[in-house]
PDB file of C-alpha atoms in Angstrom:
ATOM      1  CA  GLY N 694     -14.104   9.739   5.397  1.00 43.00           C
ATOM      2  CA  GLU N 695     -10.359   9.341   5.345  1.00 56.00           C
ATOM      3  CA  ASP N 696      -8.234  11.249   2.876  1.00 79.00           C
ATOM      4  CA  VAL N 697      -4.458  11.288   2.587  1.00 88.00           C
ATOM      5  CA  GLU N 698      -2.775  13.844   0.338  1.00 90.00           C
ATOM      6  CA  GLN N 699       0.732  14.149  -1.044  1.00 93.00           C
ATOM      7  CA  SER N 700       2.408  16.240  -3.686  1.00 88.00           C
ATOM      8  CA  LEU N 701       2.981  14.231  -6.857  1.00 89.00           C
ATOM      9  CA  PHE N 702       6.596  14.960  -7.680  1.00 94.00           C
ATOM     10  CA  LEU N 703       9.892  15.980  -6.053  1.00 96.00           C
ATOM     11  CA  SER N 704      13.278  16.393  -7.693  1.00 97.00           C
ATOM     12  CA  VAL N 705      16.493  16.661  -5.681  1.00 97.00           C
ATOM     13  CA  ARG N 706      20.202  16.479  -6.408  1.00 97.00           C
ATOM     14  CA  GLU N 707      22.266  13.568  -5.211  1.00 97.00           C
ATOM     15  CA  GLY N 708      23.682  14.262  -1.760  1.00 97.00           C
ATOM     16  CA  ASP N 709      20.969  16.764  -0.823  1.00 97.00           C
ATOM     17  CA  SER N 710      18.179  16.064   1.653  1.00 97.00           C
ATOM     18  CA  SER N 711      14.697  15.181   0.421  1.00 97.00           C
ATOM     19  CA  VAL N 712      11.555  16.071   2.324  1.00 97.00           C
ATOM     20  CA  ILE N 713       8.310  14.398   1.320  1.00 97.00           C
ATOM     21  CA  ASN N 714       5.130  15.716   2.903  1.00 96.00           C
ATOM     22  CA  CYS N 715       1.759  14.180   3.624  1.00 95.00           C
ATOM     23  CA  THR N 716      -1.463  15.396   5.206  1.00 94.00           C
ATOM     24  CA  TYR N 717      -4.149  13.148   6.587  1.00 87.00           C
ATOM     25  CA  THR N 718      -7.603  13.723   7.961  1.00 81.00           C
ATOM     26  CA  ASP N 719      -8.410  10.893  10.359  1.00 74.00           C
ATOM     27  CA  SER N 720      -7.406  12.121  13.816  1.00 70.00           C
ATOM     28  CA  SER N 721      -7.976   8.652  15.240  1.00 72.00           C
ATOM     29  CA  SER N 722      -5.149   7.154  13.185  1.00 67.00           C
ATOM     30  CA  THR N 723      -2.935   5.091  15.434  1.00 73.00           C
ATOM     31  CA  TYR N 724      -0.035   4.388  13.086  1.00 82.00           C
ATOM     32  CA  LEU N 725       1.279   6.259  10.082  1.00 88.00           C
ATOM     33  CA  TYR N 726       3.496   4.590   7.535  1.00 91.00           C
ATOM     34  CA  TRP N 727       5.899   5.382   4.743  1.00 95.00           C
ATOM     35  CA  TYR N 728       6.135   2.852   1.923  1.00 95.00           C
ATOM     36  CA  LYS N 729       8.541   2.875  -1.025  1.00 96.00           C
ATOM     37  CA  GLN N 730       7.726   1.551  -4.482  1.00 94.00           C
ATOM     38  CA  GLU N 731      10.498   0.995  -6.984  1.00 93.00           C
ATOM     39  CA  PRO N 732       9.657   0.705 -10.694  1.00 88.00           C
ATOM     40  CA  GLY N 733       7.753  -2.469 -11.527  1.00 84.00           C
ATOM     41  CA  ALA N 734       7.675  -3.643  -7.928  1.00 87.00           C
ATOM     42  CA  GLY N 735       5.282  -3.836  -5.021  1.00 88.00           C
ATOM     43  CA  LEU N 736       5.365  -1.562  -1.988  1.00 91.00           C
ATOM     44  CA  GLN N 737       7.944  -2.026   0.723  1.00 91.00           C
ATOM     45  CA  LEU N 738       7.611  -0.595   4.225  1.00 91.00           C
ATOM     46  CA  LEU N 739      10.305   2.001   4.975  1.00 93.00           C
ATOM     47  CA  THR N 740       9.313   3.141   8.417  1.00 92.00           C
ATOM     48  CA  TYR N 741       6.319   3.907  10.592  1.00 89.00           C
ATOM     49  CA  ILE N 742       5.470   6.132  13.531  1.00 89.00           C
ATOM     50  CA  PHE N 743       3.014   5.678  16.355  1.00 85.00           C
ATOM     51  CA  SER N 744       0.583   8.535  16.763  1.00 81.00           C
ATOM     52  CA  ASN N 745       1.823   9.468  20.240  1.00 82.00           C
ATOM     53  CA  MET N 746       5.320  10.200  18.890  1.00 86.00           C
ATOM     54  CA  ASP N 747       6.572  13.432  17.338  1.00 90.00           C
ATOM     55  CA  MET N 748       9.670  12.126  15.646  1.00 93.00           C
ATOM     56  CA  LYS N 749      11.351   8.891  14.682  1.00 92.00           C
ATOM     57  CA  GLN N 750      14.827   8.510  13.246  1.00 93.00           C
ATOM     58  CA  ASP N 751      16.108   5.444  11.428  1.00 90.00           C
ATOM     59  CA  GLN N 752      19.544   5.835   9.826  1.00 94.00           C
ATOM     60  CA  ARG N 753      19.067   8.293   6.925  1.00 96.00           C
ATOM     61  CA  LEU N 754      15.318   8.553   7.481  1.00 96.00           C
ATOM     62  CA  THR N 755      13.592  11.003   9.823  1.00 96.00           C
ATOM     63  CA  VAL N 756       9.828  11.015  10.262  1.00 96.00           C
ATOM     64  CA  LEU N 757       8.133  14.040  11.778  1.00 96.00           C
ATOM     65  CA  LEU N 758       4.521  13.998  12.923  1.00 94.00           C
ATOM     66  CA  ASN N 759       2.478  17.094  13.708  1.00 92.00           C
ATOM     67  CA  LYS N 760      -0.795  15.776  15.081  1.00 88.00           C
ATOM     68  CA  LYS N 761      -2.331  19.214  15.493  1.00 89.00           C
ATOM     69  CA  ASP N 762      -1.967  19.951  11.786  1.00 90.00           C
ATOM     70  CA  LYS N 763      -2.331  16.263  10.758  1.00 89.00           C
ATOM     71  CA  HIS N 764       0.959  16.583   8.878  1.00 93.00           C
ATOM     72  CA  LEU N 765       3.530  13.857   8.352  1.00 94.00           C
ATOM     73  CA  SER N 766       6.899  14.242   6.668  1.00 96.00           C
ATOM     74  CA  LEU N 767       9.716  11.945   5.607  1.00 97.00           C
ATOM     75  CA  ARG N 768      13.221  13.358   5.377  1.00 97.00           C
ATOM     76  CA  ILE N 769      15.885  11.383   3.548  1.00 97.00           C
ATOM     77  CA  ALA N 770      19.394  12.606   4.310  1.00 97.00           C
ATOM     78  CA  ASP N 771      22.193  12.355   1.719  1.00 97.00           C
ATOM     79  CA  THR N 772      19.766  11.285  -1.016  1.00 97.00           C
ATOM     80  CA  GLN N 773      21.179   8.715  -3.440  1.00 97.00           C
ATOM     81  CA  THR N 774      20.120   7.680  -6.936  1.00 95.00           C
ATOM     82  CA  GLY N 775      18.875   4.418  -5.438  1.00 94.00           C
ATOM     83  CA  ASP N 776      16.306   6.448  -3.509  1.00 96.00           C
ATOM     84  CA  SER N 777      14.505   7.307  -6.749  1.00 96.00           C
ATOM     85  CA  ALA N 778      11.067   5.758  -6.345  1.00 96.00           C
ATOM     86  CA  ILE N 779       7.473   6.552  -5.451  1.00 95.00           C
ATOM     87  CA  TYR N 780       6.869   7.144  -1.750  1.00 97.00           C
ATOM     88  CA  PHE N 781       3.455   6.554  -0.217  1.00 95.00           C
ATOM     89  CA  CYS N 782       2.258   7.636   3.173  1.00 94.00           C
ATOM     90  CA  ALA N 783      -0.536   5.605   4.718  1.00 90.00           C
ATOM     91  CA  GLU N 784      -2.632   5.846   7.817  1.00 86.00           C
ATOM     92  CA  SER N 785      -4.064   3.027   9.845  1.00 80.00           C
ATOM     93  CA  ILE N 786      -7.807   3.409  10.102  1.00 69.00           C
ATOM     94  CA  GLY N 787      -8.109   0.838  12.798  1.00 62.00           C
ATOM     95  CA  PRO N 788      -8.865  -2.807  12.627  1.00 57.00           C
ATOM     96  CA  THR N 789     -12.144  -3.984  11.261  1.00 55.00           C
ATOM     97  CA  GLY N 790     -12.527  -7.474  12.609  1.00 55.00           C
ATOM     98  CA  THR N 791      -8.874  -8.324  12.716  1.00 60.00           C
ATOM     99  CA  ALA N 792      -7.604  -6.809   9.494  1.00 65.00           C
ATOM    100  CA  SER N 793      -5.199  -3.858   9.473  1.00 73.00           C
ATOM    101  CA  LYS N 794      -6.872  -1.498   7.055  1.00 78.00           C
ATOM    102  CA  LEU N 795      -4.743   1.276   5.611  1.00 85.00           C
ATOM    103  CA  THR N 796      -5.589   4.370   3.589  1.00 87.00           C
ATOM    104  CA  PHE N 797      -2.822   5.341   1.177  1.00 91.00           C
ATOM    105  CA  GLY N 798      -1.895   8.709  -0.207  1.00 92.00           C
ATOM    106  CA  THR N 799      -1.502   9.337  -3.922  1.00 91.00           C
ATOM    107  CA  GLY N 800       2.260   8.843  -3.797  1.00 94.00           C
ATOM    108  CA  THR N 801       5.184  11.240  -4.391  1.00 96.00           C
ATOM    109  CA  ARG N 802       7.597  10.415  -7.176  1.00 95.00           C
ATOM    110  CA  LEU N 803      11.136  11.253  -6.036  1.00 97.00           C
ATOM    111  CA  GLN N 804      13.642  11.892  -8.803  1.00 97.00           C
ATOM    112  CA  VAL N 805      17.305  12.098  -7.830  1.00 97.00           C
ATOM    113  CA  THR N 806      19.566  13.870 -10.297  1.00 95.00           C
ATOM    114  CA  LEU N 807      23.351  13.851 -10.516  1.00 91.00           C
TER     115      LEU N 807
ATOM    116  CA  ASN M1108      10.487 -17.602   2.010  1.00 69.00           C
ATOM    117  CA  ALA M1109       8.894 -16.245  -1.162  1.00 80.00           C
ATOM    118  CA  GLY M1110       6.701 -13.772   0.755  1.00 93.00           C
ATOM    119  CA  VAL M1111       3.659 -12.781  -1.316  1.00 96.00           C
ATOM    120  CA  THR M1112       3.443 -14.130  -4.848  1.00 96.00           C
ATOM    121  CA  GLN M1113       0.996 -13.146  -7.571  1.00 97.00           C
ATOM    122  CA  THR M1114       0.134 -14.660 -10.925  1.00 96.00           C
ATOM    123  CA  PRO M1115       0.040 -13.672 -13.684  1.00 96.00           C
ATOM    124  CA  LYS M1116       2.439 -10.706 -13.934  1.00 95.00           C
ATOM    125  CA  PHE M1117       0.749  -9.319 -17.039  1.00 96.00           C
ATOM    126  CA  GLN M1118      -2.638  -9.928 -18.661  1.00 96.00           C
ATOM    127  CA  VAL M1119      -4.581  -8.444 -21.554  1.00 97.00           C
ATOM    128  CA  LEU M1120      -8.319  -9.068 -21.685  1.00 96.00           C
ATOM    129  CA  LYS M1121     -11.076  -8.074 -24.042  1.00 97.00           C
ATOM    130  CA  THR M1122     -14.135  -6.336 -22.632  1.00 97.00           C
ATOM    131  CA  GLY M1123     -16.520  -8.932 -21.186  1.00 97.00           C
ATOM    132  CA  GLN M1124     -13.934 -11.631 -20.601  1.00 97.00           C
ATOM    133  CA  SER M1125     -13.388 -13.064 -17.146  1.00 96.00           C
ATOM    134  CA  MET M1126     -10.251 -13.969 -15.271  1.00 96.00           C
ATOM    135  CA  THR M1127      -8.928 -14.741 -11.804  1.00 97.00           C
ATOM    136  CA  LEU M1128      -5.857 -13.185 -10.254  1.00 98.00           C
ATOM    137  CA  GLN M1129      -4.073 -15.502  -7.865  1.00 97.00           C
ATOM    138  CA  CYS M1130      -2.253 -14.554  -4.674  1.00 98.00           C
ATOM    139  CA  ALA M1131      -0.433 -16.694  -2.131  1.00 97.00           C
ATOM    140  CA  GLN M1132       1.617 -15.931   0.973  1.00 97.00           C
ATOM    141  CA  ASP M1133       3.929 -18.170   2.949  1.00 95.00           C
ATOM    142  CA  MET M1134       4.236 -16.053   6.109  1.00 92.00           C
ATOM    143  CA  ASN M1135       1.294 -17.662   7.940  1.00 91.00           C
ATOM    144  CA  HIS M1136      -0.539 -14.331   7.986  1.00 90.00           C
ATOM    145  CA  ASN M1137      -4.213 -14.250   8.859  1.00 89.00           C
ATOM    146  CA  SER M1138      -5.173 -11.124   6.909  1.00 90.00           C
ATOM    147  CA  MET M1139      -4.960 -10.604   3.152  1.00 93.00           C
ATOM    148  CA  TYR M1140      -5.878  -7.697   0.889  1.00 94.00           C
ATOM    149  CA  TRP M1141      -6.422  -6.774  -2.753  1.00 97.00           C
ATOM    150  CA  TYR M1142      -5.631  -3.255  -3.985  1.00 96.00           C
ATOM    151  CA  ARG M1143      -5.669  -1.549  -7.330  1.00 96.00           C
ATOM    152  CA  GLN M1144      -3.201   1.191  -8.234  1.00 94.00           C
ATOM    153  CA  ASP M1145      -4.084   3.861 -10.774  1.00 91.00           C
ATOM    154  CA  PRO M1146      -1.968   6.876 -11.746  1.00 82.00           C
ATOM    155  CA  GLY M1147      -2.440   9.796  -9.379  1.00 77.00           C
ATOM    156  CA  MET M1148      -4.802   7.843  -7.124  1.00 80.00           C
ATOM    157  CA  GLY M1149      -2.524   5.807  -4.911  1.00 85.00           C
ATOM    158  CA  LEU M1150      -3.702   2.395  -3.805  1.00 92.00           C
ATOM    159  CA  ARG M1151      -7.373   1.691  -3.239  1.00 93.00           C
ATOM    160  CA  LEU M1152      -8.618  -1.294  -1.297  1.00 93.00           C
ATOM    161  CA  ILE M1153     -10.899  -3.598  -3.297  1.00 96.00           C
ATOM    162  CA  TYR M1154     -11.548  -6.436  -0.842  1.00 96.00           C
ATOM    163  CA  TYR M1155      -9.889  -7.840   2.207  1.00 93.00           C
ATOM    164  CA  SER M1156      -9.999 -10.973   4.293  1.00 92.00           C
ATOM    165  CA  ALA M1157      -9.406 -10.531   7.995  1.00 87.00           C
ATOM    166  CA  SER M1158      -9.011 -14.250   8.498  1.00 86.00           C
ATOM    167  CA  GLU M1159      -9.600 -17.531   6.722  1.00 89.00           C
ATOM    168  CA  GLY M1160     -13.286 -17.913   5.911  1.00 88.00           C
ATOM    169  CA  THR M1161     -14.126 -14.185   5.974  1.00 90.00           C
ATOM    170  CA  THR M1162     -14.101 -11.531   3.262  1.00 94.00           C
ATOM    171  CA  ASP M1163     -15.233  -7.909   3.294  1.00 92.00           C
ATOM    172  CA  LYS M1164     -15.622  -5.106   0.798  1.00 94.00           C
ATOM    173  CA  GLY M1165     -13.126  -2.303   0.661  1.00 91.00           C
ATOM    174  CA  GLU M1166     -13.385   1.085  -1.010  1.00 90.00           C
ATOM    175  CA  VAL M1167     -13.921  -0.049  -4.629  1.00 95.00           C
ATOM    176  CA  PRO M1168     -15.466  -3.562  -4.705  1.00 97.00           C
ATOM    177  CA  ASN M1169     -17.832  -3.188  -7.679  1.00 96.00           C
ATOM    178  CA  GLY M1170     -17.049  -5.533 -10.553  1.00 96.00           C
ATOM    179  CA  TYR M1171     -14.916  -7.864  -8.424  1.00 98.00           C
ATOM    180  CA  ASN M1172     -15.344 -10.996  -6.347  1.00 97.00           C
ATOM    181  CA  VAL M1173     -12.887 -12.687  -4.027  1.00 98.00           C
ATOM    182  CA  SER M1174     -12.301 -16.107  -2.537  1.00 97.00           C
ATOM    183  CA  ARG M1175     -10.198 -16.909   0.495  1.00 96.00           C
ATOM    184  CA  LEU M1176      -9.404 -20.438  -0.554  1.00 88.00           C
ATOM    185  CA  ASN M1177      -7.380 -21.252   2.554  1.00 95.00           C
ATOM    186  CA  LYS M1178      -5.049 -19.392   4.885  1.00 95.00           C
ATOM    187  CA  ARG M1179      -2.391 -19.053   2.178  1.00 96.00           C
ATOM    188  CA  GLU M1180      -4.424 -18.088  -0.857  1.00 97.00           C
ATOM    189  CA  PHE M1181      -6.697 -15.178  -1.722  1.00 97.00           C
ATOM    190  CA  SER M1182      -7.955 -14.804  -5.290  1.00 98.00           C
ATOM    191  CA  LEU M1183      -9.596 -11.890  -7.086  1.00 98.00           C
ATOM    192  CA  ARG M1184     -12.048 -12.529  -9.913  1.00 98.00           C
ATOM    193  CA  LEU M1185     -13.263 -10.223 -12.644  1.00 97.00           C
ATOM    194  CA  GLU M1186     -16.458 -11.747 -13.999  1.00 93.00           C
ATOM    195  CA  SER M1187     -16.916  -9.382 -16.951  1.00 96.00           C
ATOM    196  CA  ALA M1188     -13.910  -7.169 -17.470  1.00 96.00           C
ATOM    197  CA  ALA M1189     -14.366  -3.501 -18.383  1.00 97.00           C
ATOM    198  CA  PRO M1190     -11.794  -0.957 -19.639  1.00 96.00           C
ATOM    199  CA  SER M1191     -12.192   0.900 -16.304  1.00 96.00           C
ATOM    200  CA  GLN M1192     -10.587  -2.115 -14.641  1.00 97.00           C
ATOM    201  CA  THR M1193      -7.319  -1.538 -16.466  1.00 97.00           C
ATOM    202  CA  SER M1194      -4.927  -1.119 -13.559  1.00 97.00           C
ATOM    203  CA  VAL M1195      -2.106  -2.657 -11.568  1.00 96.00           C
ATOM    204  CA  TYR M1196      -3.398  -5.046  -8.924  1.00 97.00           C
ATOM    205  CA  PHE M1197      -1.527  -5.731  -5.712  1.00 96.00           C
ATOM    206  CA  CYS M1198      -2.110  -8.402  -3.144  1.00 97.00           C
ATOM    207  CA  ALA M1199      -0.858  -7.926   0.423  1.00 95.00           C
ATOM    208  CA  SER M1200      -0.893  -9.804   3.699  1.00 93.00           C
ATOM    209  CA  SER M1201      -0.390  -8.937   7.354  1.00 89.00           C
ATOM    210  CA  GLU M1202      -0.478 -10.321  10.846  1.00 83.00           C
ATOM    211  CA  THR M1203      -3.740 -10.160  12.713  1.00 71.00           C
ATOM    212  CA  ALA M1204      -4.406  -6.734  14.198  1.00 63.00           C
ATOM    213  CA  THR M1205      -4.773  -6.605  17.967  1.00 62.00           C
ATOM    214  CA  GLY M1206      -6.692  -3.764  19.546  1.00 56.00           C
ATOM    215  CA  ARG M1207      -5.874  -0.665  17.553  1.00 54.00           C
ATOM    216  CA  TYR M1208      -2.423  -1.850  16.492  1.00 59.00           C
ATOM    217  CA  SER M1209      -2.010  -2.262  12.767  1.00 59.00           C
ATOM    218  CA  TYR M1210       0.718  -4.461  11.435  1.00 71.00           C
ATOM    219  CA  GLU M1211       2.916  -3.969   8.398  1.00 82.00           C
ATOM    220  CA  GLN M1212       1.421  -5.160   5.156  1.00 88.00           C
ATOM    221  CA  TYR M1213       3.669  -7.171   2.843  1.00 91.00           C
ATOM    222  CA  PHE M1214       3.021  -6.676  -0.848  1.00 93.00           C
ATOM    223  CA  GLY M1215       3.311  -8.891  -3.868  1.00 94.00           C
ATOM    224  CA  PRO M1216       4.966  -7.673  -7.106  1.00 93.00           C
ATOM    225  CA  GLY M1217       1.652  -6.840  -8.781  1.00 95.00           C
ATOM    226  CA  THR M1218      -0.341  -7.872 -11.852  1.00 96.00           C
ATOM    227  CA  ARG M1219      -0.574  -5.393 -14.704  1.00 96.00           C
ATOM    228  CA  LEU M1220      -4.003  -5.828 -16.323  1.00 97.00           C
ATOM    229  CA  THR M1221      -5.136  -4.167 -19.541  1.00 97.00           C
ATOM    230  CA  VAL M1222      -8.738  -4.423 -20.715  1.00 97.00           C
ATOM    231  CA  THR M1223      -9.340  -3.443 -24.332  1.00 96.00           C
TER     232      THR M1223
END
């Protein structure tokens, strides 16, 4: 079955870079996603990467994908207090019928200190 | 556009009571989903509806039923609530998947349910 793992907590100082890591097990995943959840809110898509890519950059966000090791990371440059949230990685486990089923990791709580 | 809306935001039930969580989306999406979020366990899929008129079980369907009332609305029912169902429930919707392409899921704000 599919399993997505993340470390539970990360603390960084404002202005530093944050790196959040994720490992997944389904080698047939086609898309991998990073979602952000702020306190008391639902999840919001930050970025995603197609499985045939190694890297994707989007402003302060850099996603690295190592398919051999099934390892995904999210780097946030110049981390700000507004980046404090829970970050979830998720893998697409392929459509069943026409739904886009995702398997989510446990989430990493990012704490940004002054 | 409101996106995905959920009602209620908070609910406290006694063991054995029943209730229905409501979800609606205004993005004309075909697919809708119900998840529960528990500390340290991420989000787990309860049920999903690939399109209007169809529903399928996810990872943790026991104790729940769903209804896809129309294209906009997808409800989750707890027939006899148990303390193990204390959780935060999220509804989401997405475009129809094509081939192996999975589309972004849009999430509602969640319903915090406590069963005593």
